[in-house]
XYZ file of C-alpha atoms in Angstrom:
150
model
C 9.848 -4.533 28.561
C 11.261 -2.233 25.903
C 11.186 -2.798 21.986
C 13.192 -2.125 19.296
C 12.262 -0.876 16.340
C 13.987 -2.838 13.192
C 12.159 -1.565 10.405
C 9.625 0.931 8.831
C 7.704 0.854 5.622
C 5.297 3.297 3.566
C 2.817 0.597 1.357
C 1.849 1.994 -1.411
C -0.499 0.211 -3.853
C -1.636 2.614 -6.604
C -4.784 1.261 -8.175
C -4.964 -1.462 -11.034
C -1.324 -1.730 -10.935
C 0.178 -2.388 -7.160
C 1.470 -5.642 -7.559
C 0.937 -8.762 -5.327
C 3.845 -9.353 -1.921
C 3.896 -13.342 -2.563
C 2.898 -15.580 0.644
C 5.958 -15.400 3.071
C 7.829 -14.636 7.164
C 8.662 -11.409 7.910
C 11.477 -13.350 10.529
C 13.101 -14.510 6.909
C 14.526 -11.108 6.631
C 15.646 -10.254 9.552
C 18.968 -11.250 10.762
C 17.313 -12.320 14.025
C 17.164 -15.911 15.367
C 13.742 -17.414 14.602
C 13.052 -17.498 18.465
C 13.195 -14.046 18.764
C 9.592 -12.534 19.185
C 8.726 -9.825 16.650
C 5.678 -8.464 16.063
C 4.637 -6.675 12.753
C 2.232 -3.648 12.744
C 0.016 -2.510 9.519
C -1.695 0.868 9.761
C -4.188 1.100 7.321
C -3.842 4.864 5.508
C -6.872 3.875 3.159
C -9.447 1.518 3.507
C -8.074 -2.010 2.632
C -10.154 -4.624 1.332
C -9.887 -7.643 -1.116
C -10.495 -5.816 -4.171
C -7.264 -3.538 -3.698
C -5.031 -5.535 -1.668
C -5.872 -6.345 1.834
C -3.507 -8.429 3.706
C -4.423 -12.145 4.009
C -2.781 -14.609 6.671
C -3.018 -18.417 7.840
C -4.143 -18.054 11.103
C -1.418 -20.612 13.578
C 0.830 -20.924 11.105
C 3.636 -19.392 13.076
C 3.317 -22.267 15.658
C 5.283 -24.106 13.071
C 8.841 -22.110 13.211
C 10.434 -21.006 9.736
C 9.521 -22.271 7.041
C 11.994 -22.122 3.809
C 11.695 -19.141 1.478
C 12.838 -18.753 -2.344
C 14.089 -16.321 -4.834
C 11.386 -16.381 -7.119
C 9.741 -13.034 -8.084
C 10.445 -12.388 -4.152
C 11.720 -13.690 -1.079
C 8.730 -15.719 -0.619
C 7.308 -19.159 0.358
C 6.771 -22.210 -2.000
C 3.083 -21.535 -3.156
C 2.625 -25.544 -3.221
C 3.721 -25.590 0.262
C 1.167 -22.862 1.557
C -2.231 -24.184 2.890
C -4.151 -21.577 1.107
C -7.347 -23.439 1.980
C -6.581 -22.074 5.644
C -6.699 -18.388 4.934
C -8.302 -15.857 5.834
C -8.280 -11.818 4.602
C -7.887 -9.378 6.412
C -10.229 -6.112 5.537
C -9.242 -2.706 7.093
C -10.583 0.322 7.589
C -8.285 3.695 7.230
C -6.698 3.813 10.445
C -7.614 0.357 11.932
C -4.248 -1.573 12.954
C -3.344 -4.901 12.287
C -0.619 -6.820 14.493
C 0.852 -9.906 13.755
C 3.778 -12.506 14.523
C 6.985 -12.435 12.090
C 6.590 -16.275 11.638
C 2.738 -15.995 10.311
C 2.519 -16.812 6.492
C 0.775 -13.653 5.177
C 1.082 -11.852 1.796
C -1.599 -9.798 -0.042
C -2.737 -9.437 -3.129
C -2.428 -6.895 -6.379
C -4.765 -4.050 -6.406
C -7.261 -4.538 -9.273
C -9.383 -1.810 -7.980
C -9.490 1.833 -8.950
C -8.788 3.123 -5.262
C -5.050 3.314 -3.926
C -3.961 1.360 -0.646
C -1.466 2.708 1.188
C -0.310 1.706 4.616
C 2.027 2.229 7.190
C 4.596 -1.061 8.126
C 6.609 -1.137 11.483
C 7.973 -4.376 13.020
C 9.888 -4.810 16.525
C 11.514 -7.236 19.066
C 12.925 -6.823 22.441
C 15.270 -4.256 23.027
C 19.151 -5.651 23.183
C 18.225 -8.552 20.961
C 22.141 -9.936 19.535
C 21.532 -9.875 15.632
C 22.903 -13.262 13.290
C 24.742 -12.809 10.322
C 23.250 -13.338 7.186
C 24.477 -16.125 6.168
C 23.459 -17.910 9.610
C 19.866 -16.790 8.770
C 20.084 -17.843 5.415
C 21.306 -21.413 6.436
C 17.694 -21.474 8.795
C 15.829 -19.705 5.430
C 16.823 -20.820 2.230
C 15.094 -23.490 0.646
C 18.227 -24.071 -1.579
C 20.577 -24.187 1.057
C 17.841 -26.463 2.987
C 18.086 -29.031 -0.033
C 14.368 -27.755 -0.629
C 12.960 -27.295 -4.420
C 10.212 -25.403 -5.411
């Protein structure tokens, strides 16, 4: 089966000062239903590790669907409504490649090293996949629109 590529990224996290991407779905941005399979892909430009920034996830956590995001200082989860107890970092060396589903709760954290992090983000679905409308997404997304506080 064919993909689609929907979007492509350069990471950059200069040292002591590349800031933290708070705990959140990849699907929330996409105007894509949440059934729609897509996959992100991390390529790892330097070595990535906990001390400048390494991606962490919560391993099953896409099993659960979409989950609703926030304006806060990004499009991100409710930290009291992320099991943070469940997860797990994930160290990479330059050129290793990490895959993983757009409904996994991932973020990762600032760089309070003295070496950069920089990586390379793609994410896909299948090929001919109808897009939603913002709005529609955001009605499936938004914790305000969900009745949801944070």
């Amino acid at each position: 089966e064919s993909v689609d590529l929907i979007v492509e990224n350069a990471l950059l996290k200069p040292p002591r000062i590349g800031r933290e991407k708070p705990w959140h779905q990849d699907s929330a941005i996409f105007d894509l239903l949440p059934t729609t399979p897509v996959i992100g892909t991390w390529i790892a430009l330097d070595d990535a590790d906990e001390e400048n920034g390494c991606m962490w996830v919560i391993p099953g956590s896409h099993l659960q669907g979409p989950s609703p995001h926030f304006m806060l200082t990004d499009w991100q989860l409710c930290e009291k409504d992320v099991p943070k107890q469940e997860a797990i970092p994930i160290p990479l060396k330059s050129g290793d490649c990490l895959l993983w589903h757009g409904l996994m709760y991932h973020y990762s954290p600032s760089n309070k090293s003295d070496r950069r992090r920089r990586a390379l983000q793609f994410h896909f679905c299948p090929k001919g996949i109808t897009p939603i409308t913002k709005e529609y997404r955001l009605s499936l997304y938004s914790g305000e629109q969900l009745g949801k506080t944070c």
